[in-house]
Tab-separated table of C-alpha atoms and ligand atoms in Angstrom:
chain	number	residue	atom	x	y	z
A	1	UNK	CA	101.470	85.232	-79.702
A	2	UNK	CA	104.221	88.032	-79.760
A	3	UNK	CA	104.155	90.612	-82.488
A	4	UNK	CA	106.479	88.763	-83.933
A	5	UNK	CA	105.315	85.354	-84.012
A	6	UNK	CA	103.973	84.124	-87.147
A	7	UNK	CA	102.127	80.067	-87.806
A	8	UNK	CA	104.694	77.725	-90.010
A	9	UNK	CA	102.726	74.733	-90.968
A	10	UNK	CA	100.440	75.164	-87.371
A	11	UNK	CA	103.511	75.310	-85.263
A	12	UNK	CA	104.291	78.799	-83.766
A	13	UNK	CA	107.469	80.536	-84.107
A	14	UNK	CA	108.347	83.531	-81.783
A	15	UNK	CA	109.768	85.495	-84.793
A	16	UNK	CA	109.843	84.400	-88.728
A	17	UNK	CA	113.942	84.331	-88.670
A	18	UNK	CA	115.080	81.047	-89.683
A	19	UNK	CA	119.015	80.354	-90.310
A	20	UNK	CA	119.305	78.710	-93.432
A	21	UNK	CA	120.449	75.066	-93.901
A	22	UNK	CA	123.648	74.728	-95.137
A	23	UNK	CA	124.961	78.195	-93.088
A	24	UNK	CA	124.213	77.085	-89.634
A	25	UNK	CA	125.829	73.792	-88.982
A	26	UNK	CA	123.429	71.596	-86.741
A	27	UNK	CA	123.366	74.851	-84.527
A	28	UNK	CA	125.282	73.792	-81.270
A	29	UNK	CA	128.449	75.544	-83.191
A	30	UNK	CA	126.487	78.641	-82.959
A	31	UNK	CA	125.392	78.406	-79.557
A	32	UNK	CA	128.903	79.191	-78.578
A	33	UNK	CA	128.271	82.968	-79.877
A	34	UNK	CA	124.662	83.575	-78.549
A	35	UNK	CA	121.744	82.050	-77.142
A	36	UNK	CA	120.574	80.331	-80.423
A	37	UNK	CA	116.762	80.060	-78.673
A	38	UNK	CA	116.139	83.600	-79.863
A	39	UNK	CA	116.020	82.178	-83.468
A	40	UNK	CA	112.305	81.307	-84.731
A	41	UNK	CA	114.155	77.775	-85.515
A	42	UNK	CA	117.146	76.809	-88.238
A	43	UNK	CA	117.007	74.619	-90.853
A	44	UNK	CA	119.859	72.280	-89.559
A	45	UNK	CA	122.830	71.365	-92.963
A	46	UNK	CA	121.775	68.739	-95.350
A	47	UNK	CA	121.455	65.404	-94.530
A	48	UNK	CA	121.265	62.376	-96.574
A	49	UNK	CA	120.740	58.662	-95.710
A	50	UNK	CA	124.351	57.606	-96.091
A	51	UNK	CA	127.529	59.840	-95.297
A	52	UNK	CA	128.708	62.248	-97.843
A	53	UNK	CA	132.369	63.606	-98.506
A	54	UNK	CA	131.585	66.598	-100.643
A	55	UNK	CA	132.955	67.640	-103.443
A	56	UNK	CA	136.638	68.439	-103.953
A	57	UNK	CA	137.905	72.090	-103.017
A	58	UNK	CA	137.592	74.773	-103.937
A	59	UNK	CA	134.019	74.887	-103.327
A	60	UNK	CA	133.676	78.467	-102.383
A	61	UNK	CA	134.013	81.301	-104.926
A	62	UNK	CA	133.816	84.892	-103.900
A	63	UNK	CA	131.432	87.250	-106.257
A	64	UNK	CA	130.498	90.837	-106.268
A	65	UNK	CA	127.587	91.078	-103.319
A	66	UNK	CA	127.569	87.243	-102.774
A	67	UNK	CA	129.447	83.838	-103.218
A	68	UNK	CA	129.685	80.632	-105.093
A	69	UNK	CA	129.141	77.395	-103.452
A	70	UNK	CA	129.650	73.877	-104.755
A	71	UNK	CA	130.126	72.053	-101.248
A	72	UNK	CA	128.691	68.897	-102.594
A	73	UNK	CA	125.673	67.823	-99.498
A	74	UNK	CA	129.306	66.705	-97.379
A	75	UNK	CA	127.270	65.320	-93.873
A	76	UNK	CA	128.005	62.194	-91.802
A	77	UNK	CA	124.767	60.572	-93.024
A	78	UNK	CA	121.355	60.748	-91.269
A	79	UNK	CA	122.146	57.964	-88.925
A	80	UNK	CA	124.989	59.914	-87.224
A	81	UNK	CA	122.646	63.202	-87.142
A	82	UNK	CA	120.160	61.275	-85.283
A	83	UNK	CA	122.989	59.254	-82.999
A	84	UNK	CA	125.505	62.144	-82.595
A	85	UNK	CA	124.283	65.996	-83.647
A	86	UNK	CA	120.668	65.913	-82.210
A	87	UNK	CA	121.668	65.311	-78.965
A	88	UNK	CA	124.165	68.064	-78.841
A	89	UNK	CA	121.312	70.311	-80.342
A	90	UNK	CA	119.032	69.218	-78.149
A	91	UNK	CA	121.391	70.852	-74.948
A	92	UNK	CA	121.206	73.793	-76.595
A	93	UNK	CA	118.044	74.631	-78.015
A	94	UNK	CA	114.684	74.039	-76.869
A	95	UNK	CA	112.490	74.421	-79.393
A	96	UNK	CA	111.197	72.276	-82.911
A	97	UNK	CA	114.145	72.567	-85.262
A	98	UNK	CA	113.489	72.204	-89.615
A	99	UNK	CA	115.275	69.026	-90.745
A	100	UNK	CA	116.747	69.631	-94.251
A	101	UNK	CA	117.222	66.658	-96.233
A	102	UNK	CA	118.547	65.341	-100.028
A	103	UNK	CA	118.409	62.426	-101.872
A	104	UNK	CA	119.109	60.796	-105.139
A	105	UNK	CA	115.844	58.804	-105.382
A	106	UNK	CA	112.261	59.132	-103.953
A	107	UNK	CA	112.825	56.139	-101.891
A	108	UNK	CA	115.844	57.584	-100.492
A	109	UNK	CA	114.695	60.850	-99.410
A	110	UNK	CA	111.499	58.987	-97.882
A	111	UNK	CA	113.880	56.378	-96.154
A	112	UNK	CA	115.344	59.446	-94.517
A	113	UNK	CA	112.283	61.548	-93.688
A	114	UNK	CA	111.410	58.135	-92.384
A	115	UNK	CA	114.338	57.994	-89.679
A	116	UNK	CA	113.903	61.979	-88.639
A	117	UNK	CA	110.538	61.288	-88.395
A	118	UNK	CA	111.302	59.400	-85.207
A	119	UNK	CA	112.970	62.341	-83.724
A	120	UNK	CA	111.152	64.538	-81.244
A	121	UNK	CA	113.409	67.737	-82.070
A	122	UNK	CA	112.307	67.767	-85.738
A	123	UNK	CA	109.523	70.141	-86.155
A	124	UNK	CA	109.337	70.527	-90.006
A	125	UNK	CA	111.281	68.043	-92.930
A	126	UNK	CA	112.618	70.228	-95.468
A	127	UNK	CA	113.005	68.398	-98.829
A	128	UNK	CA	115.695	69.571	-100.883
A	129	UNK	CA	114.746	69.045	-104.391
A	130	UNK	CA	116.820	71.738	-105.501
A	131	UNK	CA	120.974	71.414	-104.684
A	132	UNK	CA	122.852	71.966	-107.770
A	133	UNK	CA	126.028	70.828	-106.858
A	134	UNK	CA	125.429	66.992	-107.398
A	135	UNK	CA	124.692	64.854	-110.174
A	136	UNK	CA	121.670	62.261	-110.429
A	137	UNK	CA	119.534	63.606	-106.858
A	138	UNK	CA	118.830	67.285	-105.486
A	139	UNK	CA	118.052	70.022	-108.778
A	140	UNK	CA	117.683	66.737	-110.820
A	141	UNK	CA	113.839	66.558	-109.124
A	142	UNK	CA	113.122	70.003	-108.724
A	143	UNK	CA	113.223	70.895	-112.089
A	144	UNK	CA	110.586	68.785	-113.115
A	145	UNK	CA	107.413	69.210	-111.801
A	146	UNK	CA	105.871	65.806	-112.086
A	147	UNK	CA	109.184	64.392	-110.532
A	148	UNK	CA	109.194	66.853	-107.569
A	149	UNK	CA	105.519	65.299	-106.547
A	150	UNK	CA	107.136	61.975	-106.571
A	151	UNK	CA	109.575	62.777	-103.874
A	152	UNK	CA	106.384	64.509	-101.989
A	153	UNK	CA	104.355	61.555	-102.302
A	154	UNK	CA	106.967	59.607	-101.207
A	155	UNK	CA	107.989	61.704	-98.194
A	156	UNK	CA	104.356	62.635	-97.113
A	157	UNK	CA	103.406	58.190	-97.147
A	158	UNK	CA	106.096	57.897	-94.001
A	159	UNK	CA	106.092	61.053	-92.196
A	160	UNK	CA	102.966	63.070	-90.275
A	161	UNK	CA	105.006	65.926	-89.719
A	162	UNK	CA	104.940	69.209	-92.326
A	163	UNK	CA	106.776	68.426	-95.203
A	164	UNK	CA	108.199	71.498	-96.951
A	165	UNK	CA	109.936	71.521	-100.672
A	166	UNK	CA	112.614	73.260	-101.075
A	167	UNK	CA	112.567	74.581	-104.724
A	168	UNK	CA	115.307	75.620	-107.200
A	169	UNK	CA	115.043	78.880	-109.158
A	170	UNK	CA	116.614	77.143	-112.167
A	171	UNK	CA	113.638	76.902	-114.117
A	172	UNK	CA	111.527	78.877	-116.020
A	173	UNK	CA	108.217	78.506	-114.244
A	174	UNK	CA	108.825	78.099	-110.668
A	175	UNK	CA	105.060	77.995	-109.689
A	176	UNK	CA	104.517	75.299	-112.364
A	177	UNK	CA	106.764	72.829	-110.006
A	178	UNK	CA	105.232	74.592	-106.753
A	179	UNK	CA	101.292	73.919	-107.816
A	180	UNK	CA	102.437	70.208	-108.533
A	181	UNK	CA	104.465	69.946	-105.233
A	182	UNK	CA	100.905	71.671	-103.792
A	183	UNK	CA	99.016	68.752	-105.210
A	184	UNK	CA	100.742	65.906	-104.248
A	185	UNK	CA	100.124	66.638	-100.872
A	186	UNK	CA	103.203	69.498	-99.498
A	187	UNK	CA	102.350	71.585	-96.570
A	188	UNK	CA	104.631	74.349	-96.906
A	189	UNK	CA	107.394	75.592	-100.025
A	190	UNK	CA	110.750	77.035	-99.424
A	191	UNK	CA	112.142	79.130	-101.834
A	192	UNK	CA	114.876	80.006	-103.392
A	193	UNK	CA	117.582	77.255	-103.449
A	194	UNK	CA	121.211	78.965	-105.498
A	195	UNK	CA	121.577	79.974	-108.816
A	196	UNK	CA	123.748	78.005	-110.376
A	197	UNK	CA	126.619	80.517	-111.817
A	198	UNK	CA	130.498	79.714	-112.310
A	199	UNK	CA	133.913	82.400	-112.222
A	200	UNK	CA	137.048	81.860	-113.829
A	201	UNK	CA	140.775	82.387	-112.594
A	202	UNK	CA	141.955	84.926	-115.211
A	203	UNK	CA	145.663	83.816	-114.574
A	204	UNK	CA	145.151	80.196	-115.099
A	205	UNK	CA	141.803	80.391	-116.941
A	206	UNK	CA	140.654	77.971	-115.736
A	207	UNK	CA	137.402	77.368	-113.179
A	208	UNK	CA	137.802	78.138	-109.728
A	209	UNK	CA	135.422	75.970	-108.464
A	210	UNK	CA	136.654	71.970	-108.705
A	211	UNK	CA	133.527	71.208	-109.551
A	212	UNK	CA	133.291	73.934	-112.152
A	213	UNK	CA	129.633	75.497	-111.554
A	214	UNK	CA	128.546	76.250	-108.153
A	215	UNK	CA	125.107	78.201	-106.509
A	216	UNK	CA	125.033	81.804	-106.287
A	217	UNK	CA	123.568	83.108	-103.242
A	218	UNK	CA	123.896	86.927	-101.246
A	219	UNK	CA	122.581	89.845	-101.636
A	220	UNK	CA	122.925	89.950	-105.362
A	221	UNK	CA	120.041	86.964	-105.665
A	222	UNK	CA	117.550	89.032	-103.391
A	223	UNK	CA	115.548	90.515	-106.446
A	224	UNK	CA	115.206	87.426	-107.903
A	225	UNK	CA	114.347	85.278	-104.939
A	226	UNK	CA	111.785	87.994	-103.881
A	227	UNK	CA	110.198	87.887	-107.654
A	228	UNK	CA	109.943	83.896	-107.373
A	229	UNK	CA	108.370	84.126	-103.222
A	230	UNK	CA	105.854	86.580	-104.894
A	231	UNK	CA	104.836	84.382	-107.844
A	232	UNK	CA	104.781	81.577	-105.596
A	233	UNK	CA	102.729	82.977	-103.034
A	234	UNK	CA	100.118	83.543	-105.235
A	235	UNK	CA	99.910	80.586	-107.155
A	236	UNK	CA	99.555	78.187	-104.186
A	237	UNK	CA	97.657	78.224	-100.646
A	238	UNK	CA	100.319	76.909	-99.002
A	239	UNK	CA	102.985	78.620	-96.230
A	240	UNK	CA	105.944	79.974	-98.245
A	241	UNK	CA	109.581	80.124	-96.478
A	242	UNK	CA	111.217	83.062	-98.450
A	243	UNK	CA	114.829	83.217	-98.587
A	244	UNK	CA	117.793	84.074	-100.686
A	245	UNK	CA	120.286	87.311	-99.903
A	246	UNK	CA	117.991	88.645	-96.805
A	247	UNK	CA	120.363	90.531	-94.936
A	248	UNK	CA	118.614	93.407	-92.743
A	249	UNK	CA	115.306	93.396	-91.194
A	250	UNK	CA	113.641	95.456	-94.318
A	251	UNK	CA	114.871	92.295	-96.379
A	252	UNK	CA	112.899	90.549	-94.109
A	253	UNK	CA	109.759	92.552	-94.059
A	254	UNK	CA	110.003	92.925	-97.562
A	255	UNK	CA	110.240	88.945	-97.832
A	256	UNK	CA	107.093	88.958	-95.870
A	257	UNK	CA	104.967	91.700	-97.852
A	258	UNK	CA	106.117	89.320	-101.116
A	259	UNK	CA	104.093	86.505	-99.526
A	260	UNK	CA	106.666	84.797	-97.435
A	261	UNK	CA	105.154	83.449	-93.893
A	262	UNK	CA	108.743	82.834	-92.367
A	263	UNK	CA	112.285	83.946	-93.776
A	264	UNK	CA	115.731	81.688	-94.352
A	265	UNK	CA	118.631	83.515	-93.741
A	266	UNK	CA	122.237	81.475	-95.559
A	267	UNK	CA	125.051	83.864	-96.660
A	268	UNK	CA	124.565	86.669	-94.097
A	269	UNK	CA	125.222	83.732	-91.401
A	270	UNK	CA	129.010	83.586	-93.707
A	271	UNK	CA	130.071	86.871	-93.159
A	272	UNK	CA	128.697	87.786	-89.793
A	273	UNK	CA	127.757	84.981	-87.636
A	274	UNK	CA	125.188	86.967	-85.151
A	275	UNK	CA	123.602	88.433	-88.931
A	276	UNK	CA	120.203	86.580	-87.562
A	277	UNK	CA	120.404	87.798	-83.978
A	278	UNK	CA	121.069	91.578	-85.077
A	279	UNK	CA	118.080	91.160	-87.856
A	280	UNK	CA	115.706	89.657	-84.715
A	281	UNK	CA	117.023	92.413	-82.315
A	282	UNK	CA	116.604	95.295	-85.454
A	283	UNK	CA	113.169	93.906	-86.531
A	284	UNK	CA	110.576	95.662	-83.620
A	285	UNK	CA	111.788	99.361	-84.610
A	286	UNK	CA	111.967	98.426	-88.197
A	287	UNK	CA	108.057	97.609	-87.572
A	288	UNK	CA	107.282	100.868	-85.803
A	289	UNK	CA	108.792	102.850	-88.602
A	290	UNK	CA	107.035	101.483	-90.966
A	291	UNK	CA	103.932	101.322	-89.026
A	292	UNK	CA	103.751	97.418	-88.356
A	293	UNK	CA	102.040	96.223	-85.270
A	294	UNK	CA	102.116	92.346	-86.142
A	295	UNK	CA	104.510	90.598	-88.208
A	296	UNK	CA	101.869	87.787	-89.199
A	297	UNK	CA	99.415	90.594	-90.726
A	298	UNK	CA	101.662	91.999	-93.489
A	299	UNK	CA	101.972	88.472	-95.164
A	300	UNK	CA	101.614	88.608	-98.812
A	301	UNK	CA	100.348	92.732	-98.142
A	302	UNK	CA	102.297	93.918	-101.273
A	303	UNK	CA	99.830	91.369	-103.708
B	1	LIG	C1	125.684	71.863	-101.176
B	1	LIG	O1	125.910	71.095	-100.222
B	1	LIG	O2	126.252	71.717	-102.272
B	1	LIG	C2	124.719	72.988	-101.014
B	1	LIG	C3	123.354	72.503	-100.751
B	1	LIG	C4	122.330	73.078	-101.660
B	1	LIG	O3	122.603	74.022	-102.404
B	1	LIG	O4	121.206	72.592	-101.661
């Protein structure tokens, strides 16, 4: 293991950076810019059992340090993943990749953990209980506690790989949904999902978002993401994935002294498409200045 390398659900990652679903495409559009195999893995853009056509435009607001999104889960449906984008993937990078997936029901998101299962490629499922940009599925479960261990249960009874929740910071107790996630049976948390926020057009005052609210993600969150990892972190015994406005390599280490084993970088990707390659490249001197040998002992060091 490299100083870098840290244990995600017992499967080894060279480094803890981890593009975040939703900002990286199913990563063969990225491997035109750099040698994507650098990257500890990506969480490849939500996928749901049947295709998806998003909601209408515009579903990207611009905010001070950060954006709005409302893009609605738009995929081609987890059948086309499997048939069409894995294999591309696969050309390109050679190592487990996170499968991020939404639903509306329990049976739905298990009917697709059930079909990634299958797939070699997929190191981790990544549950999204959390998108706030649809009605009926995604937030809908991970506000409630006792509803987010029903999509676990579900998930974990047709899948052996690690099954990680990805949680919404639209609630008021955060570790109250990640303890009951914890019980039913999750092996890892990712955290945090978008705020949900909204802008108006002063000129026609009206929303600027179709779909009126969107999630508010950037630098701007990173406080509040880093409050919820470190709440989290010490409420279960479970791998945390922190992310939300990580932007530099300090973002990262601080990510990791909050309690996060392995950090999800979204925005950054928006605005500068090597952001993850820089932050792996910047993180070894970042460590010697701040007197860091291994990246896998400062986890959860600021408790
Ligand atoms: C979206 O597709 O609306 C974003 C996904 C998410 O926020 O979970």
């Amino acid at each position: 293991m490299g100083r870098l390398s840290v244990d995600l659900c017992g499967v080894t990652l060279d480094n803890p950076v981890i593009p975040a679903s939703g900002a990286f495409g199913y990563g063969y559009e990225f491997a035109e810019l750099y040698d994507i195999n650098c990257l500890g893995t990506f969480s490849f853009k939500g996928t749901t059992l049947l295709p998806r056509f998003g909601n209408p435009t515009p579903r990207i607001a611009e905010t001070p340090a950060g954006m709005l999104n409302s893009v609605g889960l738009q995929n081609p449906g987890v059948e086309k993943v499997i048939s069409e984008e894995l294999p591309k993937l696969k050309k390109v990078f050679h190592k487990p990749v996170m499968a991020n997936v939404s639903g509306f029901s329990a049976e739905e998101y298990a009917k697709t953990c059930e079909l990634l299962d299958q797939e070699e490629q997929v190191g981790w499922l990544e549950v999204n209980v959390s998108c706030p940009n649809v009605h009926g599925g995604g937030m809908s479960f991970g506000t409630d506690p006792q509803a987010a261990a029903s999509v676990v249960r579900a998930v974990k009874a047709v899948t052996k790989k690690p099954v990680i929740l990805k949680l919404t910071p639209n609630v008021t107790d955060i570790a109250a949904v990640a303890v009951a996630c914890e019980e039913a049976g999750a092996d890892g948390l990712s955290l945090i999902n978008t705020l949900l926020g909204m802008r108006l057009d002063l000129r026609t005052r009206k929303p600027i978002l179709a779909n009126v609210m969107g999630g508010l993600s950037g630098p701007a969150v990173f406080p509040v993401a880093l409050r919820m990892v470190y709440q989290v972190s010490k409420a279960v015994s479970i791998p945390v994935v922190g992310m939300g406005g990580v932007s530099s390599a300090s973002d990262v280490i601080e990510m990791m002294l909050a309690g996060a084993t392995a950090v999800e970088i979204g925005a950054a990707n928006l605005t500068d498409p090597f952001a993850c390659k820089r932050i792996i490249d910047e993180l070894p001197a970042e460590m010697d200045r701040l007197g860091i040998d291994r990246l896998s002992e400062i986890i959860g060091g600021g408790h």
